[in-house]
Amino acid sequence: MKIINQLNDKQREAVEFNTGPHMIVAGAGSGKTRVLMHKIAYLIDEKGFEPSDILALTFTNKAAKEMKERIKGLIGKKADQLWMGTFHSIFARILRVESEKLNYRPNFSIYDREDSQSLVSNIMSSLNINLENLTPNGVQHKISFMKNQMMSPEEYVKNVATTPADKKIGEIFIEYNNRLFENNAMDFDDLLLRPIELFKHHDKILKKYKKMFKYILVDEYQDTNKAQYELLKMLSPTRDKVCVVGDDAQSIYSWRGAEIKNMLNFKKDFKGSKIFRLEQNYRSTKMILTAADSVIKNNTGQIQKTLWTENNDGEELTVMRASDEKDEAFQIAKRIKKEIASRKLSLNDIAIFYRINSQSRALEDALRREKIPYKIVGGVEFYRRKEVKDVIAYLRMLSNQNDEESLLRIMNFPQRGIGNTSISKMILFARKLNISLFTTMSRVFEVIEVKERIQKNVKQFKQLLDKYIELKEKLSLGELTAALVDELGILKIYKEEGTQESLARYDNIQELIAAVQDFSKSNSGATLDDFLSEVSLIAGVDQYDEKVNSVTMMTIHSAKGLEFPVVFVTGCEEDIFPLSQKFDNESKLEEERRLFYVAVTRAKDKVFLTYARSRYRFGEVAYQSKSRFLDELDESTYEELNGTSGRKAGRKKKTFYDEYYQEGYDEYDQERRSLRVGSRVSHAVFGVGKILQITGVGDMQRVGIAFENHGIKQLLAKFANLKLI
């Protein structure tokens, strides 16, 4: 294949090797995706594999879609026959075919995290569990973690649950799995666990797929969890036609079950395997690579590799110190304007990363004030918005009448006079007779505790659902959705309400209808089940559109796999990044360090690292210390904007405040911030101090301040001329 000649020697060697299991250790920016797509094209065009022989597993739908399009550019339309997608989407596809072997119907619902939390909440309510330290969110997270460890509820109760709270979680876990089955539903974790169960108990089916998939490739192997690893081993046809690609330095998902040991132990697990190292970076400058390497080399658990690049030296990283989160955001907003002007950049060339979502608020405020357009990736995703989930719940009910969670969501939306008390009585009736809530609606007149007026409302609602269950076989997906939304009157309700929020909901539902129509046009013969599967597996990063000209804001976890000319990494402080000072083992600190490495290596040309001396957290001002990761940076790779410099140590730099004072920082900062207990302030006579107490209002407001060199003073705020620092 001539196109292989476009690869470098190491890339070409990895593509052409096919005589045993092999792992491609691909450093940041080393062309991992390029190698993977060329390998697939090479297997088809040069080695005689049919596209349908190849199973290629990725970690985002976006990556799978983009890779398939690029492969299509190499080998044409036959790339459409590839089994390529995320672990969850591929095995959901297999389960649709084989579900009856597990006593599920093919139209099973797929619950996202919010649906799972709702189910947990309903179970806790029905079991009358209301412990202070147990929340639906916490319990759902625990259940998901246990499932990722391939632990059954019974095993959890027997081997793990020791405290009263643990035993309650076990009780909920058992009921949770039962309810999923009754609802003909699976959660995300089940999409990996159920195929393992299927293959273990049905050898013929396992042999069928082992025969079908003659070559297996796994992207982002460092992020695989126990279940994904087990599936890879089960499906590997002869253990030699296996290629995994990853970077141990970018393993950042242990909190959702990812096990870096899958990568570190590959040679042991796949005997006779070969390791290829891709070490030439095509993305970043030499300065950025040196800085990233100087931090990540402090980790002990890693596969040794040395990234290098033929790119130019580039600029030093810039470390920016701020007084608090508002100052940090203000500095970033001003710096963005300067970068755009000096580098001739577009807004979508710039990204702002943060460790935790709560950091985004101050950043958004500053960007809005400076009139800088921005988009948040991984915030409230489109298909997770309330009004969109409401309509999707209706569509789920048309597909799967056992889906009790969806039915409960829409039973009284739009309002039809069916209150929670009546619903609870119907649920009790259903449980007593061991029938579904949907079936109970047909027999609501037998539920004598429910008032006659409400019984009529339930009957009318059931007739509406029955009507569209019948119509789904006669109308296209787009027609079905549009007709249903119109009859429900949801758009009319939101339009008549007339608020900014309701009009946004109106627009989102219109967009959903358009999305259904587009899906129907793009996927000939697609069913309602196909659409519901598609939207249930969409993640926030899948909706990232790099063509939209606005600054991108996201958590660092969401940023993996992306790249930008200019990157701001915010909140580089102990207890934020790294997230906690209380590391119960070294591996958690090492993962935080890998996360820092990922953040820095997203940048092509320039990196800004920011930290604040204080930050408003948990309802009070917290005094922050600089992140250890900044101290680990090679001193030759960065300069600090507030005066110190690594490479040019001792030479006074122009400060940010000098640079932008004329543009209004002081006025902005002092006008928009207010005095509060815990704030640090500066006084012309007494110097620096901390506010201990505030009494009175207006002209009579008094402030009690503990000054570092003058003790506690009581001052009238009006005349004290205090400056927040």
Tab-separated table of N, CA, C and O in Angstrom, residues 579-688:
chain	number	residue	atom	x	y	z
A	579	LEU	N	-6.007	16.685	43.090
A	579	LEU	CA	-7.307	16.945	43.700
A	579	LEU	C	-7.293	16.833	45.209
A	579	LEU	O	-7.979	17.564	45.881
A	580	SER	N	-6.512	15.921	45.762
A	580	SER	CA	-6.511	15.746	47.208
A	580	SER	C	-5.097	15.600	47.734
A	580	SER	O	-4.239	15.031	47.085
A	581	GLN	N	-4.861	16.133	48.935
A	581	GLN	CA	-3.570	15.957	49.590
A	581	GLN	C	-3.524	14.641	50.357
A	581	GLN	O	-2.470	14.187	50.769
A	582	LYS	N	-4.679	14.029	50.541
A	582	LYS	CA	-4.767	12.829	51.384
A	582	LYS	C	-4.734	11.581	50.502
A	582	LYS	O	-5.727	10.889	50.341
A	583	PHE	N	-3.591	11.306	49.902
A	583	PHE	CA	-3.477	10.155	49.020
A	583	PHE	C	-3.250	8.903	49.852
A	583	PHE	O	-2.236	8.778	50.527
A	584	ASP	N	-4.225	7.987	49.806
A	584	ASP	CA	-4.068	6.771	50.596
A	584	ASP	C	-3.122	5.782	49.922
A	584	ASP	O	-2.694	4.814	50.520
A	585	ASN	N	-2.808	6.037	48.676
A	585	ASN	CA	-1.744	5.260	48.043
A	585	ASN	C	-1.113	6.087	46.934
A	585	ASN	O	-1.718	7.029	46.409
A	586	GLU	N	0.098	5.705	46.582
A	586	GLU	CA	0.869	6.481	45.609
A	586	GLU	C	0.229	6.458	44.228
A	586	GLU	O	0.382	7.400	43.448
A	587	SER	N	-0.527	5.408	43.920
A	587	SER	CA	-1.093	5.287	42.578
A	587	SER	C	-2.066	6.417	42.264
A	587	SER	O	-2.173	6.854	41.119
A	588	LYS	N	-2.805	6.911	43.279
A	588	LYS	CA	-3.748	8.002	43.036
A	588	LYS	C	-3.010	9.296	42.697
A	588	LYS	O	-3.424	10.054	41.823
A	589	LEU	N	-1.914	9.556	43.391
A	589	LEU	CA	-1.103	10.732	43.070
A	589	LEU	C	-0.511	10.587	41.672
A	589	LEU	O	-0.466	11.556	40.906
A	590	GLU	N	-0.076	9.389	41.327
A	590	GLU	CA	0.507	9.183	40.003
A	590	GLU	C	-0.538	9.404	38.911
A	590	GLU	O	-0.221	9.912	37.837
A	591	GLU	N	-1.794	9.044	39.183
A	591	GLU	CA	-2.836	9.294	38.189
A	591	GLU	C	-3.098	10.793	38.036
A	591	GLU	O	-3.305	11.273	36.917
A	592	GLU	N	-3.070	11.533	39.133
A	592	GLU	CA	-3.217	12.986	39.037
A	592	GLU	C	-2.067	13.574	38.207
A	592	GLU	O	-2.271	14.496	37.409
A	593	ARG	N	-0.879	13.028	38.395
A	593	ARG	CA	0.279	13.514	37.625
A	593	ARG	C	0.102	13.193	36.140
A	593	ARG	O	0.453	14.000	35.276
A	594	ARG	N	-0.454	12.025	35.837
A	594	ARG	CA	-0.725	11.688	34.439
A	594	ARG	C	-1.767	12.635	33.849
A	594	ARG	O	-1.699	13.012	32.676
A	595	LEU	N	-2.713	13.033	34.674
A	595	LEU	CA	-3.733	13.978	34.226
A	595	LEU	C	-3.100	15.327	33.880
A	595	LEU	O	-3.473	15.979	32.893
A	596	PHE	N	-2.140	15.749	34.676
A	596	PHE	CA	-1.409	16.991	34.390
A	596	PHE	C	-0.658	16.855	33.064
A	596	PHE	O	-0.652	17.768	32.229
A	597	TYR	N	-0.047	15.703	32.858
A	597	TYR	CA	0.680	15.417	31.615
A	597	TYR	C	-0.264	15.505	30.417
A	597	TYR	O	0.071	16.091	29.381
A	598	VAL	N	-1.456	14.923	30.552
A	598	VAL	CA	-2.453	14.990	29.482
A	598	VAL	C	-2.811	16.444	29.178
A	598	VAL	O	-2.884	16.856	28.014
A	599	ALA	N	-3.038	17.239	30.224
A	599	ALA	CA	-3.427	18.637	30.031
A	599	ALA	C	-2.372	19.405	29.248
A	599	ALA	O	-2.680	20.109	28.278
A	600	VAL	N	-1.126	19.282	29.655
A	600	VAL	CA	-0.045	20.045	29.020
A	600	VAL	C	0.171	19.603	27.579
A	600	VAL	O	0.380	20.425	26.682
A	601	THR	N	0.080	18.299	27.315
A	601	THR	CA	0.371	17.796	25.972
A	601	THR	C	-0.798	17.945	25.003
A	601	THR	O	-0.704	17.498	23.856
A	602	ARG	N	-1.900	18.583	25.423
A	602	ARG	CA	-2.952	18.934	24.465
A	602	ARG	C	-2.530	20.139	23.635
A	602	ARG	O	-3.126	20.430	22.599
A	603	ALA	N	-1.525	20.879	24.093
A	603	ALA	CA	-1.148	22.153	23.466
A	603	ALA	C	-0.155	21.954	22.335
A	603	ALA	O	0.778	21.151	22.442
A	604	LYS	N	-0.333	22.716	21.279
A	604	LYS	CA	0.617	22.709	20.164
A	604	LYS	C	1.723	23.747	20.374
A	604	LYS	O	2.897	23.452	20.171
A	605	ASP	N	1.332	24.960	20.748
A	605	ASP	CA	2.289	26.070	20.743
A	605	ASP	C	2.530	26.726	22.096
A	605	ASP	O	3.646	27.152	22.385
A	606	LYS	N	1.480	26.828	22.919
A	606	LYS	CA	1.632	27.630	24.138
A	606	LYS	C	0.770	27.066	25.255
A	606	LYS	O	-0.381	26.683	25.050
A	607	VAL	N	1.359	27.054	26.457
A	607	VAL	CA	0.642	26.589	27.650
A	607	VAL	C	0.705	27.666	28.725
A	607	VAL	O	1.783	28.205	29.004
A	608	PHE	N	-0.452	27.969	29.315
A	608	PHE	CA	-0.529	28.832	30.493
A	608	PHE	C	-1.002	27.980	31.667
A	608	PHE	O	-1.979	27.235	31.554
A	609	LEU	N	-0.309	28.084	32.777
A	609	LEU	CA	-0.668	27.358	33.993
A	609	LEU	C	-1.009	28.386	35.058
A	609	LEU	O	-0.180	29.249	35.370
A	610	THR	N	-2.205	28.333	35.600
A	610	THR	CA	-2.631	29.366	36.543
A	610	THR	C	-2.917	28.776	37.918
A	610	THR	O	-3.368	27.637	38.038
A	611	TYR	N	-2.651	29.583	38.942
A	611	TYR	CA	-3.016	29.190	40.309
A	611	TYR	C	-3.394	30.428	41.094
A	611	TYR	O	-2.972	31.545	40.777
A	612	ALA	N	-4.218	30.231	42.119
A	612	ALA	CA	-4.706	31.336	42.943
A	612	ALA	C	-4.242	31.165	44.383
A	612	ALA	O	-4.114	30.042	44.871
A	613	ARG	N	-3.996	32.276	45.044
A	613	ARG	CA	-3.577	32.222	46.449
A	613	ARG	C	-4.744	31.932	47.379
A	613	ARG	O	-4.562	31.410	48.472
A	614	SER	N	-5.947	32.289	46.953
A	614	SER	CA	-7.136	31.941	47.739
A	614	SER	C	-8.267	31.617	46.775
A	614	SER	O	-8.268	32.052	45.624
A	615	ARG	N	-9.214	30.849	47.263
A	615	ARG	CA	-10.323	30.418	46.411
A	615	ARG	C	-11.538	30.171	47.300
A	615	ARG	O	-11.409	29.608	48.389
A	616	TYR	N	-12.695	30.606	46.863
A	616	TYR	CA	-13.914	30.420	47.650
A	616	TYR	C	-14.409	28.992	47.435
A	616	TYR	O	-14.848	28.624	46.347
A	617	ARG	N	-14.302	28.166	48.492
A	617	ARG	CA	-14.668	26.757	48.388
A	617	ARG	C	-15.446	26.320	49.622
A	617	ARG	O	-15.129	26.734	50.736
A	618	PHE	N	-16.451	25.502	49.394
A	618	PHE	CA	-17.226	24.920	50.501
A	618	PHE	C	-17.767	26.002	51.449
A	618	PHE	O	-17.793	25.837	52.662
A	619	GLY	N	-18.166	27.138	50.863
A	619	GLY	CA	-18.808	28.176	51.653
A	619	GLY	C	-17.878	29.118	52.389
A	619	GLY	O	-18.336	29.953	53.171
A	620	GLU	N	-16.565	29.029	52.171
A	620	GLU	CA	-15.638	29.934	52.842
A	620	GLU	C	-14.382	30.118	51.994
A	620	GLU	O	-14.141	29.376	51.042
A	621	VAL	N	-13.610	31.122	52.357
A	621	VAL	CA	-12.364	31.380	51.645
A	621	VAL	C	-11.314	30.371	52.094
A	621	VAL	O	-11.049	30.210	53.286
A	622	ALA	N	-10.726	29.688	51.123
A	622	ALA	CA	-9.660	28.730	51.418
A	622	ALA	C	-8.354	29.287	50.881
A	622	ALA	O	-8.303	29.802	49.762
A	623	TYR	N	-7.301	29.231	51.685
A	623	TYR	CA	-5.991	29.719	51.257
A	623	TYR	C	-5.237	28.575	50.617
A	623	TYR	O	-5.042	27.516	51.217
A	624	GLN	N	-4.848	28.778	49.385
A	624	GLN	CA	-4.306	27.724	48.551
A	624	GLN	C	-2.783	27.772	48.484
A	624	GLN	O	-2.181	28.848	48.599
A	625	SER	N	-2.194	26.611	48.268
A	625	SER	CA	-0.759	26.555	48.000
A	625	SER	C	-0.542	26.009	46.600
A	625	SER	O	-1.346	25.231	46.092
A	626	LYS	N	0.530	26.440	45.998
A	626	LYS	CA	0.830	26.081	44.616
A	626	LYS	C	0.955	24.565	44.455
A	626	LYS	O	1.483	23.874	45.317
A	627	SER	N	0.488	24.052	43.324
A	627	SER	CA	0.542	22.623	43.053
A	627	SER	C	1.978	22.117	43.012
A	627	SER	O	2.877	22.767	42.474
A	628	ARG	N	2.167	20.932	43.564
A	628	ARG	CA	3.486	20.286	43.513
A	628	ARG	C	3.929	20.061	42.069
A	628	ARG	O	5.120	19.973	41.789
A	629	PHE	N	2.965	19.949	41.145
A	629	PHE	CA	3.325	19.711	39.751
A	629	PHE	C	4.056	20.915	39.146
A	629	PHE	O	4.908	20.744	38.273
A	630	LEU	N	3.717	22.108	39.603
A	630	LEU	CA	4.446	23.290	39.137
A	630	LEU	C	5.880	23.264	39.648
A	630	LEU	O	6.813	23.672	38.945
A	631	ASP	N	6.051	22.778	40.869
A	631	ASP	CA	7.411	22.679	41.424
A	631	ASP	C	8.228	21.606	40.712
A	631	ASP	O	9.458	21.651	40.714
A	632	GLU	N	7.549	20.614	40.113
A	632	GLU	CA	8.263	19.540	39.421
A	632	GLU	C	8.691	19.919	38.006
A	632	GLU	O	9.473	19.212	37.380
A	633	LEU	N	8.169	21.030	37.488
A	633	LEU	CA	8.535	21.470	36.138
A	633	LEU	C	10.019	21.790	36.049
A	633	LEU	O	10.594	22.401	36.957
A	634	ASP	N	10.637	21.392	34.963
A	634	ASP	CA	12.019	21.783	34.677
A	634	ASP	C	12.090	23.308	34.651
A	634	ASP	O	11.320	23.967	33.943
A	635	GLU	N	12.983	23.877	35.448
A	635	GLU	CA	13.046	25.342	35.579
A	635	GLU	C	13.341	26.053	34.265
A	635	GLU	O	13.043	27.237	34.111
A	636	SER	N	13.932	25.338	33.316
A	636	SER	CA	14.261	25.979	32.038
A	636	SER	C	13.060	26.077	31.106
A	636	SER	O	13.151	26.680	30.034
A	637	THR	N	11.917	25.499	31.514
A	637	THR	CA	10.787	25.416	30.585
A	637	THR	C	9.677	26.419	30.854
A	637	THR	O	8.693	26.441	30.113
A	638	TYR	N	9.801	27.229	31.898
A	638	TYR	CA	8.688	28.135	32.186
A	638	TYR	C	9.186	29.465	32.742
A	638	TYR	O	10.311	29.598	33.222
A	639	GLU	N	8.303	30.435	32.632
A	639	GLU	CA	8.503	31.719	33.294
A	639	GLU	C	7.255	32.016	34.104
A	639	GLU	O	6.162	31.567	33.755
A	640	GLU	N	7.432	32.756	35.195
A	640	GLU	CA	6.281	33.102	36.029
A	640	GLU	C	5.982	34.571	35.846
A	640	GLU	O	6.865	35.422	35.981
A	641	LEU	N	4.752	34.851	35.518
A	641	LEU	CA	4.370	36.199	35.115
A	641	LEU	C	4.498	37.209	36.237
A	641	LEU	O	4.624	38.390	36.003
A	642	ASN	N	4.494	36.724	37.501
A	642	ASN	CA	4.536	37.670	38.614
A	642	ASN	C	5.954	38.047	39.019
A	642	ASN	O	6.152	38.676	40.041
A	643	GLY	N	6.955	37.624	38.251
A	643	GLY	CA	8.292	38.128	38.553
A	643	GLY	C	9.381	37.098	38.566
A	643	GLY	O	10.514	37.395	38.241
A	644	THR	N	9.094	35.842	38.939
A	644	THR	CA	10.148	34.839	38.945
A	644	THR	C	10.173	34.119	37.617
A	644	THR	O	9.169	34.033	36.921
A	645	SER	N	11.321	33.613	37.253
A	645	SER	CA	11.443	32.925	35.981
A	645	SER	C	12.378	31.753	36.135
A	645	SER	O	13.379	31.839	36.839
A	646	GLY	N	12.032	30.649	35.469
A	646	GLY	CA	12.905	29.492	35.528
A	646	GLY	C	14.177	29.750	34.756
A	646	GLY	O	15.254	29.894	35.303
A	647	ARG	N	14.063	29.885	33.446
A	647	ARG	CA	15.236	30.050	32.597
A	647	ARG	C	15.955	31.368	32.869
A	647	ARG	O	17.169	31.452	32.838
A	648	LYS	N	15.181	32.410	33.124
A	648	LYS	CA	15.789	33.725	33.306
A	648	LYS	C	15.706	34.128	34.766
A	648	LYS	O	15.252	35.204	35.116
A	649	ALA	N	16.098	33.229	35.656
A	649	ALA	CA	15.992	33.474	37.090
A	649	ALA	C	16.739	34.743	37.465
A	649	ALA	O	17.852	34.994	37.024
A	650	GLY	N	16.084	35.541	38.281
A	650	GLY	CA	16.719	36.761	38.779
A	650	GLY	C	16.404	37.980	37.946
A	650	GLY	O	16.642	39.091	38.372
A	651	ARG	N	15.882	37.789	36.728
A	651	ARG	CA	15.562	38.936	35.890
A	651	ARG	C	14.115	39.313	36.089
A	651	ARG	O	13.214	38.483	35.916
A	652	LYS	N	13.849	40.553	36.482
A	652	LYS	CA	12.490	41.008	36.791
A	652	LYS	C	11.630	41.013	35.534
A	652	LYS	O	12.023	41.559	34.519
A	653	LYS	N	10.464	40.351	35.602
A	653	LYS	CA	9.553	40.328	34.471
A	653	LYS	C	8.453	41.348	34.697
A	653	LYS	O	8.101	41.683	35.822
A	654	LYS	N	7.869	41.819	33.620
A	654	LYS	CA	6.739	42.721	33.728
A	654	LYS	C	5.542	41.928	34.238
A	654	LYS	O	5.234	40.863	33.715
A	655	THR	N	4.889	42.398	35.271
A	655	THR	CA	3.788	41.632	35.855
A	655	THR	C	2.514	41.812	35.045
A	655	THR	O	2.370	42.755	34.267
A	656	PHE	N	1.589	40.917	35.275
A	656	PHE	CA	0.297	41.008	34.599
A	656	PHE	C	-0.408	42.302	34.999
A	656	PHE	O	-1.052	42.946	34.197
A	657	TYR	N	-0.258	42.670	36.279
A	657	TYR	CA	-0.937	43.871	36.763
A	657	TYR	C	-0.368	45.110	36.089
A	657	TYR	O	-1.097	46.038	35.740
A	658	ASP	N	0.944	45.140	35.879
A	658	ASP	CA	1.553	46.261	35.151
A	658	ASP	C	0.990	46.310	33.739
A	658	ASP	O	0.657	47.359	33.207
A	659	GLU	N	0.882	45.135	33.132
A	659	GLU	CA	0.527	45.048	31.727
A	659	GLU	C	-0.915	45.471	31.469
A	659	GLU	O	-1.237	46.067	30.454
A	660	TYR	N	-1.817	45.155	32.417
A	660	TYR	CA	-3.227	45.388	32.173
A	660	TYR	C	-3.884	46.376	33.134
A	660	TYR	O	-5.085	46.529	33.122
A	661	TYR	N	-3.095	47.052	33.947
A	661	TYR	CA	-3.680	47.955	34.934
A	661	TYR	C	-4.550	49.010	34.255
A	661	TYR	O	-5.646	49.332	34.701
A	662	GLN	N	-4.046	49.528	33.129
A	662	GLN	CA	-4.790	50.571	32.429
A	662	GLN	C	-6.120	50.046	31.878
A	662	GLN	O	-7.019	50.811	31.602
A	663	GLU	N	-6.254	48.711	31.745
A	663	GLU	CA	-7.472	48.154	31.158
A	663	GLU	C	-8.525	47.844	32.205
A	663	GLU	O	-9.525	47.212	31.916
A	664	GLY	N	-8.271	48.224	33.429
A	664	GLY	CA	-9.349	48.208	34.405
A	664	GLY	C	-9.401	47.065	35.376
A	664	GLY	O	-10.431	46.814	35.972
A	665	TYR	N	-8.303	46.326	35.579
A	665	TYR	CA	-8.398	45.207	36.520
A	665	TYR	C	-8.735	45.685	37.924
A	665	TYR	O	-9.622	45.150	38.583
A	666	ASP	N	-8.040	46.733	38.394
A	666	ASP	CA	-8.228	47.153	39.782
A	666	ASP	C	-9.678	47.556	40.029
A	666	ASP	O	-10.298	47.157	41.003
A	667	GLU	N	-10.227	48.350	39.084
A	667	GLU	CA	-11.608	48.774	39.259
A	667	GLU	C	-12.552	47.569	39.174
A	667	GLU	O	-13.474	47.419	39.967
A	668	TYR	N	-12.291	46.707	38.216
A	668	TYR	CA	-13.141	45.510	38.070
A	668	TYR	C	-13.127	44.675	39.340
A	668	TYR	O	-14.146	44.274	39.865
A	669	ASP	N	-11.921	44.444	39.860
A	669	ASP	CA	-11.757	43.546	41.000
A	669	ASP	C	-12.420	44.111	42.242
A	669	ASP	O	-13.171	43.433	42.925
A	670	GLN	N	-12.150	45.373	42.537
A	670	GLN	CA	-12.635	45.932	43.788
A	670	GLN	C	-14.139	46.213	43.761
A	670	GLN	O	-14.802	46.130	44.774
A	671	GLU	N	-14.667	46.553	42.572
A	671	GLU	CA	-16.095	46.847	42.496
A	671	GLU	C	-16.950	45.582	42.580
A	671	GLU	O	-18.001	45.560	43.182
A	672	ARG	N	-16.478	44.524	41.941
A	672	ARG	CA	-17.294	43.321	41.846
A	672	ARG	C	-17.149	42.400	43.045
A	672	ARG	O	-17.961	41.528	43.280
A	673	ARG	N	-16.085	42.567	43.793
A	673	ARG	CA	-15.889	41.723	44.965
A	673	ARG	C	-16.368	42.454	46.209
A	673	ARG	O	-16.362	43.677	46.270
A	674	SER	N	-16.750	41.730	47.193
A	674	SER	CA	-17.204	42.335	48.440
A	674	SER	C	-16.405	41.758	49.598
A	674	SER	O	-15.852	40.666	49.516
A	675	LEU	N	-16.355	42.528	50.690
A	675	LEU	CA	-15.657	42.049	51.882
A	675	LEU	C	-16.434	40.888	52.483
A	675	LEU	O	-17.662	40.925	52.555
A	676	ARG	N	-15.717	39.874	52.913
A	676	ARG	CA	-16.373	38.744	53.563
A	676	ARG	C	-15.417	38.142	54.578
A	676	ARG	O	-14.192	38.290	54.457
A	677	VAL	N	-15.982	37.469	55.568
A	677	VAL	CA	-15.158	36.845	56.593
A	677	VAL	C	-14.208	35.854	55.926
A	677	VAL	O	-14.616	35.035	55.113
A	678	GLY	N	-12.936	35.952	56.287
A	678	GLY	CA	-11.933	35.078	55.706
A	678	GLY	C	-11.127	35.724	54.602
A	678	GLY	O	-10.056	35.247	54.246
A	679	SER	N	-11.642	36.853	54.026
A	679	SER	CA	-10.911	37.525	52.956
A	679	SER	C	-9.608	38.121	53.480
A	679	SER	O	-9.521	38.582	54.628
A	680	ARG	N	-8.584	38.124	52.639
A	680	ARG	CA	-7.328	38.801	52.966
A	680	ARG	C	-7.376	40.190	52.366
A	680	ARG	O	-7.801	40.383	51.225
A	681	VAL	N	-6.960	41.167	53.157
A	681	VAL	CA	-7.037	42.561	52.721
A	681	VAL	C	-5.721	43.278	53.008
A	681	VAL	O	-4.896	42.822	53.815
A	682	SER	N	-5.558	44.394	52.327
A	682	SER	CA	-4.379	45.230	52.550
A	682	SER	C	-4.834	46.610	53.020
A	682	SER	O	-5.763	47.196	52.446
A	683	HIS	N	-4.162	47.135	54.074
A	683	HIS	CA	-4.454	48.464	54.613
A	683	HIS	C	-3.201	49.319	54.482
A	683	HIS	O	-2.080	48.825	54.676
A	684	ALA	N	-3.392	50.589	54.153
A	684	ALA	CA	-2.246	51.467	53.890
A	684	ALA	C	-1.303	51.576	55.081
A	684	ALA	O	-0.089	51.732	54.919
A	685	VAL	N	-1.829	51.482	56.321
A	685	VAL	CA	-1.001	51.645	57.526
A	685	VAL	C	-0.662	50.301	58.153
A	685	VAL	O	0.494	50.026	58.497
A	686	PHE	N	-1.680	49.442	58.312
A	686	PHE	CA	-1.492	48.203	59.065
A	686	PHE	C	-0.984	47.025	58.219
A	686	PHE	O	-0.636	45.979	58.753
A	687	GLY	N	-0.984	47.193	56.907
A	687	GLY	CA	-0.469	46.134	56.042
A	687	GLY	C	-1.493	45.052	55.749
A	687	GLY	O	-2.688	45.332	55.598
A	688	VAL	N	-1.033	43.796	55.691
A	688	VAL	CA	-1.882	42.672	55.276
A	688	VAL	C	-2.557	42.034	56.483
A	688	VAL	O	-1.930	41.844	57.535
